[in-house]
Coordinates of C-alpha atoms in Angstrom, one line a residue:
Chain A
X963 CA -14.8 -8.3 50.5
X964 CA -15.7 -12.0 50.6
X965 CA -14.3 -13.9 47.7
X966 CA -16.8 -15.7 45.5
X967 CA -17.5 -19.2 46.9
X968 CA -16.9 -20.8 43.5
X969 CA -13.5 -19.1 43.0
X970 CA -10.5 -21.5 42.9
X971 CA -7.0 -20.3 42.9
X972 CA -4.9 -22.2 40.5
X973 CA -1.5 -22.5 42.1
X974 CA 0.3 -21.4 38.9
X975 CA -1.1 -17.9 39.5
X976 CA 1.2 -17.7 42.6
X977 CA 3.9 -19.8 41.0
X978 CA 6.7 -19.0 43.4
X979 CA 4.7 -19.9 46.5
X980 CA 5.5 -23.4 47.9
X981 CA 2.5 -25.7 48.7
X982 CA 2.3 -24.6 52.4
X983 CA 2.3 -20.9 51.4
X984 CA -0.2 -21.4 48.5
X985 CA -2.7 -23.2 50.8
X986 CA -2.3 -20.7 53.6
X987 CA -2.7 -17.5 51.5
X988 CA -5.6 -19.0 49.6
X989 CA -7.5 -20.1 52.8
X990 CA -6.5 -16.9 54.7
X991 CA -8.1 -14.8 51.9
X992 CA -11.4 -16.7 52.4
X993 CA -11.1 -18.5 49.1
X994 CA -12.6 -22.0 49.3
X995 CA -10.9 -23.9 46.6
X996 CA -7.5 -24.5 45.0
X997 CA -6.0 -26.1 41.9
X998 CA -2.6 -27.7 42.5
X999 CA 0.5 -28.3 40.3
X1000 CA 2.4 -31.5 40.4
X1001 CA 5.9 -30.0 41.1
X1002 CA 5.1 -28.4 44.4
X1003 CA 3.0 -31.4 45.5
X1004 CA 5.9 -33.7 44.7
X1005 CA 8.3 -31.4 46.5
X1006 CA 6.7 -32.4 49.8
X1007 CA 5.6 -35.8 48.7
X1008 CA 2.0 -36.9 47.9
X1009 CA 1.0 -38.1 51.4
X1010 CA 2.2 -34.9 53.1
X1011 CA 0.6 -32.8 50.4
X1012 CA -2.7 -34.6 50.9
X1013 CA -2.5 -34.1 54.7
X1014 CA -1.7 -30.4 54.2
X1015 CA -4.6 -30.0 51.8
X1016 CA -7.0 -31.7 54.2
X1017 CA -5.8 -29.4 57.1
X1018 CA -6.3 -26.3 54.9
X1019 CA -10.0 -27.0 54.7
X1020 CA -9.9 -26.1 51.0
X1021 CA -11.6 -27.9 48.2
X1022 CA -9.4 -29.3 45.5
X1023 CA -10.5 -28.3 42.0
X1024 CA -7.9 -29.7 39.5
X1025 CA -4.4 -31.2 39.3
X1026 CA -2.1 -29.7 36.7
X1027 CA -0.9 -31.4 34.7
X1028 CA -0.5 -34.5 32.6
X1029 CA -0.3 -35.0 28.9
X1030 CA 2.7 -34.4 26.6
X1031 CA 2.0 -37.6 24.8
X1032 CA 2.6 -36.8 21.2
X1033 CA 5.8 -38.8 21.0
X1034 CA 6.0 -41.8 18.7
X1035 CA 6.2 -45.3 20.3
X1036 CA 9.3 -45.8 22.3
X1037 CA 10.8 -45.5 25.8
X1038 CA 10.1 -41.7 26.0
X1039 CA 6.4 -42.2 25.2
X1040 CA 6.2 -45.1 27.7
X1041 CA 7.8 -42.9 30.4
X1042 CA 5.3 -40.2 29.6
X1043 CA 2.4 -42.6 30.0
X1044 CA 3.9 -43.9 33.3
X1045 CA 4.2 -40.3 34.5
X1046 CA 0.5 -39.7 33.6
X1047 CA -0.5 -42.7 35.7
X1048 CA 1.3 -41.2 38.6
X1049 CA -0.5 -37.9 38.0
X1050 CA -3.8 -39.8 38.0
X1051 CA -2.9 -41.4 41.3
X1052 CA -2.0 -37.9 42.7
X1053 CA -5.3 -36.5 41.5
X1054 CA -7.3 -39.2 43.2
X1055 CA -5.5 -38.8 46.5
X1056 CA -5.7 -35.0 46.5
X1057 CA -9.4 -35.0 45.6
X1058 CA -10.1 -37.4 48.4
X1059 CA -8.1 -35.2 50.8
X1060 CA -9.8 -32.0 49.8
X1061 CA -13.0 -30.6 51.4
X1062 CA -16.4 -31.7 50.3
X1063 CA -17.1 -30.7 46.7
X1064 CA -13.5 -31.5 45.6
X1065 CA -13.2 -32.8 42.1
X1066 CA -10.8 -35.4 40.7
X1067 CA -9.8 -33.7 37.5
X1068 CA -6.4 -34.0 35.8
X1069 CA -5.7 -31.3 33.2
X1070 CA -3.9 -32.6 30.1
X1071 CA -1.8 -30.5 27.8
X1072 CA -1.5 -32.8 24.8
X1073 CA 2.0 -31.9 23.7
X1074 CA 3.5 -30.4 20.5
X1075 CA 5.0 -31.8 17.4
X1076 CA 8.0 -34.1 18.1
X1077 CA 11.3 -32.4 17.1
X1078 CA 11.6 -32.3 13.3
X1079 CA 8.1 -33.5 12.6
X1080 CA 5.5 -31.8 10.5
X1081 CA 2.9 -34.5 10.9
X1082 CA 0.2 -32.7 12.9
X1083 CA -2.4 -35.4 12.2
X1084 CA -0.1 -38.1 13.4
X1085 CA 0.6 -36.2 16.6
X1086 CA -3.2 -35.8 17.1
X1087 CA -3.8 -39.5 16.6
X1088 CA -1.2 -40.3 19.2
X1089 CA -3.1 -38.1 21.7
X1090 CA -6.1 -40.2 21.1
X1091 CA -4.1 -43.4 21.4
X1092 CA -2.6 -42.2 24.7
X1093 CA -6.0 -41.5 26.1
X1094 CA -7.1 -45.0 25.1
X1095 CA -4.2 -46.3 27.1
X1096 CA -4.8 -44.1 30.1
X1097 CA -8.7 -44.0 30.2
X1098 CA -9.2 -47.4 32.0
X1099 CA -6.6 -46.4 34.6
X1100 CA -8.2 -43.1 35.2
X1101 CA -11.7 -44.7 35.3
X1102 CA -10.7 -47.1 38.0
X1103 CA -9.1 -44.3 40.0
X1104 CA -12.3 -42.2 39.6
X1105 CA -10.3 -39.4 37.9
X1106 CA -11.5 -37.3 34.9
X1107 CA -8.9 -36.5 32.3
X1108 CA -9.6 -33.0 31.0
X1109 CA -8.2 -32.4 27.6
X1110 CA -7.2 -28.7 27.4
X1111 CA -7.2 -27.1 24.0
X1112 CA -4.5 -24.5 24.0
X1113 CA -4.6 -21.3 21.9
X1114 CA -3.4 -22.0 18.3
X1115 CA -0.3 -19.9 19.0
X1116 CA 1.0 -23.0 21.0
X1117 CA -0.2 -25.4 18.3
X1118 CA 3.2 -26.6 17.2
X1119 CA 5.3 -26.6 20.3
X1120 CA 3.0 -27.3 23.2
X1121 CA -0.4 -28.6 22.3
X1122 CA -1.7 -30.0 19.0
X1123 CA -5.2 -29.7 20.3
X1124 CA -6.2 -26.2 19.4
X1125 CA -10.0 -25.9 19.7
X1126 CA -12.7 -27.0 22.1
X1127 CA -14.5 -28.7 19.3
X1128 CA -11.4 -30.8 18.5
X1129 CA -11.0 -31.7 22.2
X1130 CA -14.6 -32.8 22.3
X1131 CA -14.2 -34.8 19.1
X1132 CA -11.3 -36.7 20.8
X1133 CA -13.2 -37.1 24.1
X1134 CA -16.2 -38.5 22.2
X1135 CA -14.4 -41.9 22.0
X1136 CA -14.5 -42.2 25.8
X1137 CA -17.0 -42.2 28.7
X1138 CA -17.8 -38.6 29.7
X1139 CA -17.0 -39.3 33.4
X1140 CA -13.5 -40.3 32.4
X1141 CA -12.5 -37.9 29.5
X1142 CA -13.7 -34.3 29.3
X1143 CA -12.3 -30.9 28.3
X1144 CA -10.9 -27.9 30.1
X1145 CA -12.7 -24.7 29.1
X1146 CA -10.2 -21.9 29.5
X1147 CA -11.2 -18.4 28.3
X1148 CA -7.6 -17.5 27.4
X1149 CA -7.3 -20.3 24.9
X1150 CA -10.7 -20.2 23.2
X1151 CA -12.1 -16.7 23.3
X1152 CA -11.2 -16.1 19.6
X1153 CA -13.0 -19.2 18.3
X1154 CA -16.0 -18.3 16.0
X1155 CA -17.5 -21.6 17.3
X1156 CA -16.9 -21.0 21.0
X1157 CA -20.5 -20.6 22.0
X1158 CA -21.8 -23.6 20.2
X1159 CA -18.9 -25.7 21.4
X1160 CA -19.4 -24.7 25.0
X1161 CA -23.1 -25.7 24.7
X1162 CA -22.0 -28.9 23.1
X1163 CA -19.5 -29.6 25.9
X1164 CA -22.3 -29.1 28.4
X1165 CA -24.7 -31.4 26.5
X1166 CA -22.1 -34.1 26.3
X1167 CA -21.3 -33.7 30.0
X1168 CA -17.7 -32.9 29.3
X1169 CA -16.9 -29.5 31.0
X1170 CA -14.4 -30.9 33.4
X1171 CA -13.2 -27.4 34.5
X1172 CA -13.9 -23.8 33.7
X1173 CA -10.9 -21.6 33.9
X1174 CA -10.6 -17.8 33.5
X1175 CA -8.0 -15.2 32.8
X1176 CA -7.6 -12.4 30.3
X1177 CA -5.9 -11.8 26.9
X1178 CA -4.1 -8.6 26.1
X1179 CA -1.6 -7.6 23.4
X1180 CA 1.2 -6.9 22.8
X1181 CA 2.7 -10.1 24.2
X1182 CA 5.7 -10.2 26.4
X1183 CA 8.8 -11.8 24.9
X1184 CA 7.7 -15.2 26.3
X1185 CA 4.2 -15.6 24.9
X1186 CA 3.4 -18.3 27.5
X1187 CA 3.3 -15.5 30.1
X1188 CA 0.8 -13.3 28.3
X1189 CA -2.1 -14.0 30.7
X1190 CA -3.7 -11.3 32.7
X1191 CA -6.2 -10.6 35.5
X1192 CA -9.8 -10.7 34.3
X1193 CA -10.8 -7.2 33.2
X1194 CA -7.3 -6.1 32.1
X1195 CA -7.8 -7.4 28.6
X1196 CA -10.3 -8.0 25.9
X1197 CA -12.1 -11.2 26.9
X1198 CA -15.9 -10.9 27.3
X1199 CA -16.4 -12.9 30.5
X1200 CA -20.1 -12.1 30.6
X1201 CA -20.9 -14.0 27.4
X1202 CA -18.5 -16.9 28.0
X1203 CA -19.5 -17.3 31.6
X1204 CA -23.2 -17.2 30.8
X1205 CA -22.6 -19.9 28.1
X1206 CA -20.9 -22.1 30.7
X1207 CA -23.5 -21.5 33.3
X1208 CA -26.3 -22.3 30.9
X1209 CA -25.0 -25.8 30.4
X1210 CA -25.6 -26.4 34.1
X1211 CA -21.9 -26.2 35.1
X1212 CA -22.1 -25.6 38.9
X1213 CA -18.6 -26.4 40.2
X1214 CA -15.5 -24.3 41.0
X1215 CA -14.0 -21.8 38.5
X1216 CA -10.3 -21.5 38.5
X1217 CA -8.2 -18.5 37.8
X1218 CA -4.9 -19.6 36.2
X1219 CA -2.5 -16.7 35.3
X1220 CA 1.0 -17.1 33.9
X1221 CA 2.5 -13.6 34.1
X1222 CA 6.0 -12.6 35.3
X1223 CA 4.8 -9.4 36.9
X1224 CA 2.1 -11.1 38.8
X1225 CA 4.5 -13.9 39.9
X1226 CA 6.9 -11.3 41.3
X1227 CA 4.1 -9.9 43.5
X1228 CA 3.4 -11.1 47.0
X1229 CA 1.1 -14.1 46.9
X1230 CA -1.3 -12.6 49.4
X1231 CA -1.7 -9.6 47.2
X1232 CA -2.2 -11.7 44.1
X1233 CA -4.9 -13.8 45.7
X1234 CA -6.7 -10.7 46.9
X1235 CA -6.5 -9.0 43.5
X1236 CA -7.6 -12.2 41.8
X1237 CA -10.7 -12.5 44.1
X1238 CA -11.6 -8.9 43.3
X1239 CA -11.2 -9.3 39.6
X1240 CA -13.3 -12.5 39.7
X1241 CA -16.1 -10.7 41.7
X1242 CA -16.1 -7.9 39.1
X1243 CA -16.0 -9.9 35.9
X1244 CA -17.3 -13.4 36.6
X1245 CA -19.5 -13.4 39.7
X1246 CA -22.2 -11.2 38.1
X1247 CA -23.0 -14.0 35.6
X1248 CA -23.1 -16.9 38.0
Chain B
X237 CA 17.4 -23.1 -11.5
X238 CA 14.2 -21.8 -13.1
X239 CA 11.6 -20.6 -10.6
X240 CA 8.3 -22.4 -10.6
X241 CA 6.0 -20.7 -13.2
X242 CA 3.3 -20.3 -10.6
X243 CA 5.4 -18.6 -8.0
X244 CA 4.5 -15.0 -7.2
X245 CA 6.6 -12.9 -4.9
X246 CA 4.5 -10.9 -2.6
X247 CA 6.3 -7.5 -2.2
X248 CA 6.1 -7.7 1.6
X249 CA 8.8 -10.4 1.4
X250 CA 11.2 -7.8 0.1
X251 CA 9.7 -5.0 2.2
X252 CA 12.4 -2.4 1.8
X253 CA 12.6 -2.6 -2.0
X254 CA 10.8 0.2 -3.7
X255 CA 8.5 -0.7 -6.6
X256 CA 11.1 -0.4 -9.3
X257 CA 13.5 -2.6 -7.4
X258 CA 10.8 -5.2 -6.5
X259 CA 9.7 -5.5 -10.1
X260 CA 13.3 -5.7 -11.4
X261 CA 14.6 -8.3 -9.0
X262 CA 11.5 -10.4 -9.4
X263 CA 11.6 -10.4 -13.2
X264 CA 15.4 -10.8 -13.3
X265 CA 15.1 -13.9 -11.2
X266 CA 12.8 -15.5 -13.8
X267 CA 9.8 -15.2 -11.5
X268 CA 6.6 -14.5 -13.5
X269 CA 4.3 -12.9 -11.0
X270 CA 4.2 -10.4 -8.2
X271 CA 1.8 -9.3 -5.5
X272 CA 2.0 -5.6 -4.7
X273 CA 1.4 -3.5 -1.6
X274 CA -0.4 -0.2 -1.6
X275 CA 2.2 2.0 0.0
X276 CA 5.0 1.5 -2.6
X277 CA 2.4 1.7 -5.4
X278 CA 1.1 5.0 -4.1
X279 CA 4.7 6.3 -3.6
X280 CA 5.1 6.5 -7.4
X281 CA 1.4 7.0 -8.1
X282 CA -1.0 4.5 -9.6
X283 CA -0.6 5.4 -13.3
X284 CA 3.2 5.2 -13.1
X285 CA 3.0 2.0 -11.1
X286 CA 0.7 0.4 -13.7
X287 CA 3.1 1.4 -16.5
X288 CA 6.0 0.1 -14.6
X289 CA 4.2 -3.2 -13.9
X290 CA 3.3 -3.5 -17.6
X291 CA 6.9 -2.9 -18.6
X292 CA 8.1 -5.5 -16.2
X293 CA 6.2 -8.2 -18.1
X294 CA 5.1 -9.7 -14.7
X295 CA 1.7 -11.0 -13.9
X296 CA -0.1 -9.3 -11.0
X297 CA -1.5 -11.7 -8.4
X298 CA -2.9 -9.7 -5.5
X299 CA -3.0 -6.2 -4.1
X300 CA -2.4 -5.8 -0.4
X301 CA -4.4 -4.6 1.3
X302 CA -7.7 -3.3 2.3
X303 CA -9.9 -4.0 5.3
X304 CA -9.6 -2.6 8.8
X305 CA -13.3 -2.0 8.9
X306 CA -14.3 -3.1 12.4
X307 CA -14.9 0.5 13.6
X308 CA -18.4 1.6 14.6
X309 CA -20.3 3.9 12.4
X310 CA -18.7 7.4 12.1
X311 CA -16.1 9.4 10.2
X312 CA -13.2 7.0 10.8
X313 CA -15.3 4.1 9.4
X314 CA -16.4 6.2 6.5
X315 CA -12.8 7.1 5.8
X316 CA -11.8 3.4 5.9
X317 CA -14.5 2.5 3.4
X318 CA -13.4 5.3 1.1
X319 CA -9.8 4.0 1.4
X320 CA -11.0 0.6 0.5
X321 CA -12.7 2.0 -2.6
X322 CA -9.4 3.5 -3.7
X323 CA -7.7 0.1 -3.1
X324 CA -10.3 -1.5 -5.3
X325 CA -9.6 1.0 -8.1
X326 CA -5.9 0.3 -7.7
X327 CA -6.4 -3.4 -7.9
X328 CA -8.4 -3.1 -11.1
X329 CA -5.8 -0.9 -12.7
X330 CA -2.9 -3.0 -11.8
X331 CA -4.6 -6.3 -12.8
X332 CA -5.3 -4.7 -16.2
X333 CA -1.6 -3.6 -16.5
X334 CA -0.1 -7.0 -15.6
X335 CA 0.7 -9.7 -18.0
X336 CA -1.9 -12.2 -19.2
X337 CA -3.1 -14.3 -16.3
X338 CA -3.1 -11.4 -13.8
X339 CA -5.9 -11.5 -11.3
X340 CA -7.8 -8.6 -9.7
X341 CA -7.7 -9.7 -6.1
X342 CA -7.6 -7.3 -3.1
X343 CA -6.6 -8.9 0.1
X344 CA -8.6 -7.8 3.2
X345 CA -7.4 -7.8 6.8
X346 CA -10.6 -7.3 8.7
X347 CA -9.3 -5.3 11.6
X348 CA -9.2 -5.9 15.3
X349 CA -11.4 -4.9 18.2
X350 CA -11.9 -1.1 18.5
X351 CA -10.0 0.4 21.4
X352 CA -11.6 -0.6 24.7
X353 CA -14.1 -2.9 23.1
X354 CA -14.7 -6.6 24.1
X355 CA -17.5 -7.1 21.6
X356 CA -16.1 -9.6 19.2
X357 CA -19.4 -10.5 17.6
X358 CA -20.2 -6.8 17.0
X359 CA -16.8 -6.3 15.3
X360 CA -17.4 -9.4 13.2
X361 CA -20.8 -8.1 12.1
X362 CA -19.3 -4.8 11.1
X363 CA -16.9 -6.7 8.8
X364 CA -19.9 -8.3 7.1
X365 CA -21.6 -4.9 6.9
X366 CA -18.5 -3.3 5.4
X367 CA -18.4 -6.0 2.7
X368 CA -22.0 -5.3 2.0
X369 CA -21.1 -1.7 1.3
X370 CA -18.1 -2.5 -0.8
X371 CA -19.2 -5.5 -2.7
X372 CA -21.2 -3.7 -5.4
X373 CA -18.3 -1.3 -5.9
X374 CA -15.8 -4.2 -6.3
X375 CA -18.2 -6.1 -8.6
X376 CA -18.5 -3.2 -11.0
X377 CA -14.7 -2.8 -10.9
X378 CA -14.3 -6.6 -11.6
X379 CA -12.3 -7.0 -8.4
X380 CA -12.5 -9.9 -6.0
X381 CA -12.3 -9.1 -2.3
X382 CA -10.3 -11.8 -0.5
X383 CA -11.1 -12.0 3.2
X384 CA -7.9 -13.2 4.9
X385 CA -8.4 -15.1 8.1
X386 CA -5.4 -14.3 10.3
X387 CA -4.0 -16.7 12.9
X388 CA -5.9 -16.4 16.2
X389 CA -2.9 -14.8 17.9
X390 CA -3.9 -11.7 16.0
X391 CA -7.6 -12.1 16.8
X392 CA -8.0 -9.2 19.1
X393 CA -5.7 -6.5 17.6
X394 CA -5.6 -7.1 13.9
X395 CA -8.2 -9.4 12.5
X396 CA -11.4 -10.7 14.2
X397 CA -11.7 -13.2 11.4
X398 CA -9.7 -16.2 12.7
X399 CA -10.6 -19.2 10.6
X400 CA -11.1 -20.1 7.0
X401 CA -14.5 -21.5 7.9
X402 CA -15.5 -18.1 9.4
X403 CA -14.2 -16.2 6.3
X404 CA -16.3 -18.5 4.1
X405 CA -19.4 -18.0 6.3
X406 CA -19.0 -14.3 5.8
X407 CA -18.3 -14.6 2.1
X408 CA -21.4 -16.8 1.7
X409 CA -23.6 -13.7 1.6
X410 CA -22.0 -12.5 -1.6
X411 CA -21.3 -13.6 -5.1
X412 CA -18.2 -15.8 -5.3
X413 CA -16.7 -13.7 -8.1
X414 CA -16.8 -10.7 -5.8
X415 CA -16.0 -12.0 -2.3
X416 CA -13.6 -14.9 -1.6
X417 CA -11.0 -15.9 0.9
X418 CA -7.2 -15.8 1.1
X419 CA -5.8 -19.2 2.0
X420 CA -2.5 -18.6 3.8
X421 CA -0.7 -21.5 5.3
X422 CA 0.8 -19.4 8.1
X423 CA -2.6 -18.5 9.4
X424 CA -4.5 -21.8 9.1
X425 CA -2.1 -24.7 9.4
X426 CA -3.2 -25.4 13.0
X427 CA -6.9 -25.6 12.3
X428 CA -8.4 -29.1 12.8
X429 CA -10.9 -28.2 10.1
X430 CA -8.3 -26.9 7.6
X431 CA -8.6 -29.7 5.0
X432 CA -12.4 -29.7 5.0
X433 CA -12.5 -25.9 4.8
X434 CA -10.1 -25.8 1.9
X435 CA -12.2 -28.3 0.1
X436 CA -15.3 -26.2 0.9
X437 CA -13.6 -23.0 -0.3
X438 CA -12.8 -24.8 -3.6
X439 CA -16.4 -26.1 -4.0
X440 CA -17.8 -22.7 -3.3
X441 CA -15.4 -21.1 -5.8
X442 CA -13.8 -18.9 -3.1
X443 CA -10.1 -19.5 -3.1
X444 CA -9.0 -16.0 -4.2
X445 CA -5.4 -16.6 -3.5
X446 CA -3.1 -19.3 -2.1
X447 CA -0.2 -17.9 -0.1
X448 CA 2.6 -19.8 1.6
X449 CA 5.2 -19.3 4.2
X450 CA 6.3 -21.3 7.3
X451 CA 5.7 -21.2 11.0
X452 CA 8.4 -21.6 13.6
X453 CA 8.7 -21.0 17.3
X454 CA 9.9 -19.4 19.5
X455 CA 8.6 -16.1 18.1
X456 CA 10.6 -12.9 17.7
X457 CA 9.6 -10.0 20.0
X458 CA 7.2 -8.7 17.4
X459 CA 5.1 -11.8 16.6
X460 CA 4.0 -10.2 13.3
X461 CA 7.4 -10.9 12.0
X462 CA 7.4 -14.6 12.8
X463 CA 7.1 -15.9 9.3
X464 CA 9.7 -18.0 7.6
X465 CA 10.9 -19.5 4.3
X466 CA 9.0 -22.7 3.5
X467 CA 10.9 -25.6 4.9
X468 CA 12.4 -23.7 7.8
X469 CA 9.4 -24.5 10.1
X470 CA 6.7 -27.1 10.8
X471 CA 4.1 -26.5 8.2
X472 CA 3.3 -29.5 6.0
X473 CA 3.2 -27.9 2.6
X474 CA 2.6 -31.2 0.9
X475 CA -0.8 -31.9 2.4
X476 CA -2.0 -28.3 2.3
X477 CA -0.9 -27.7 -1.3
X478 CA -2.5 -31.0 -2.4
X479 CA -5.7 -29.9 -0.7
X480 CA -5.7 -26.6 -2.6
X481 CA -4.7 -28.3 -5.9
X482 CA -7.5 -30.8 -5.5
X483 CA -10.0 -28.0 -5.6
X484 CA -8.9 -27.1 -9.1
X485 CA -7.0 -24.0 -8.0
X486 CA -4.6 -23.3 -10.9
X487 CA -3.5 -19.7 -10.4
X488 CA -0.4 -18.1 -8.9
X489 CA 0.8 -19.0 -5.5
X490 CA 2.3 -16.2 -3.5
X491 CA 5.1 -16.2 -0.9
X492 CA 4.5 -13.5 1.7
X493 CA 7.1 -13.4 4.5
X494 CA 7.3 -10.8 7.3
X495 CA 10.7 -11.4 8.9
X496 CA 13.2 -8.8 10.0
X497 CA 16.2 -11.0 9.1
X498 CA 14.9 -11.7 5.7
X499 CA 14.0 -8.0 5.1
X500 CA 17.6 -7.0 6.0
X501 CA 18.9 -9.3 3.3
X502 CA 19.5 -8.2 -0.3
X503 CA 16.2 -8.5 -2.3
X504 CA 17.9 -10.4 -5.1
X505 CA 19.1 -13.0 -2.6
X506 CA 15.7 -13.2 -0.9
X507 CA 13.9 -13.8 -4.2
X508 CA 16.4 -16.5 -5.2
X509 CA 16.0 -18.2 -1.8
X510 CA 12.3 -17.9 -2.0
X511 CA 12.2 -19.5 -5.4
X512 CA 14.4 -22.4 -4.2
X513 CA 12.3 -22.9 -1.1
X514 CA 9.1 -22.9 -3.3
X515 CA 10.6 -25.5 -5.7
X516 CA 11.5 -27.7 -2.8
X517 CA 8.4 -27.5 -0.7
X518 CA 5.4 -26.6 -3.0
X519 CA 6.2 -27.4 -6.6
X520 CA 6.3 -31.2 -6.1
X521 CA 2.6 -31.1 -5.2
X522 CA 1.4 -28.9 -8.1

């Protein structure tokens, strides 16, 4: 079976593969695109990573991830902003090294409430402020910052941005080429406004990446790892994918799965299974 | 310390207390109101429960709970509707037996996706249809049906109604005295629209009950039990309570906590601790 040409394997799906392995198994499977994570890239160094990516012949779809800027003013926040600038540089370098059709998109997880804080609005304002600081830097690097709304179960400790509509409200302050949103089925399937917000994201030119994986309960002990292959849970990929396609989105679609069982499987097998699941659940609606 | 006169102990907070114990420890603590659950009421029978409630001198704030009507047409759905009619009858009888100021409010948990279904919109439409069937019955019984939006982490398996705005959209088809919404801090704190939707709920006369408890991570293995005493987590009770009070809501405020550690504690101690937490986190904003 030939994988869908728009499928991109997000490296987190094969978390324990190093960069060389991730690139190899993805390309060997006939998948054309990959989304990378900062840690394995920095393990080999950015220049080497860019060369390896170029040699793989793969497109580069996103870099994961920046963000975590809900801290109040101070050295920790300054360090986080500096780290985001490095992530922007990495994104630009990797997008330039990837095959034609690569996109320079840095996915941002906004961050949770600072320790001891209950000020959700304050944390959300600091996300907006941090984007204001980073947007000019991203713009000159030609990088799009993709605000990723996370499922509200992560709303206190990982990401105070909990809906696509909220991500778009924040992004509205900025140029659409510089700040957009990540549309990830796992995080937004439950939202009564999901269809209208996907349509809005398209109209406003802000779908920076479309990512898919499935939702199933009960959760494992670590709820971060409760993501599944498409088709194994309850998400209706038909209607969500149609909604994204109707906006004119025509770029890569990433599969990003955090799941301890999947991580413990051989990466070749995971990529093959991902490609099959994608063909069965997403491809029919492209 | 005298408990706040508006505090109501939801019986689920002292889950293992039978009805007699729940009424006794609540009244003995100087709390003036209680929310009951169907199982312990039916354990003694409705007439006996009503007499016991009347004898306790407590107000009755809500009955928990009806709902679970996302099933497709068929005997199981019919049985669920019949069960809801019984719950409506119970609510009316208990509200009549409670002290002055009791309210006839039946809390509804809509239900999750039927086994094997991915049709979220269909399930949501069936909630609306079920309310259409039940509303005339509730109206003639003088009972308000309170649609409770649950946190989106429960959106697939327990409650397809995930936001206050969505609950209000559904309620809008019905008379405000008959169908309203439950405003529970645990379920809605994360919502970027929470303040505007609370204000809207007030304007539309649809705050059927205001319930409080706290949110804290990491979750226990059973995420249903991740509720905490107010003050132990990250919810800002000041701003949410002010928002509710500004609508003119002047009735009882329930504390409903599902938490295995709290359940294993002596009910007298739990009620005392609840009253203290309420005075510290909610009372200052009433």
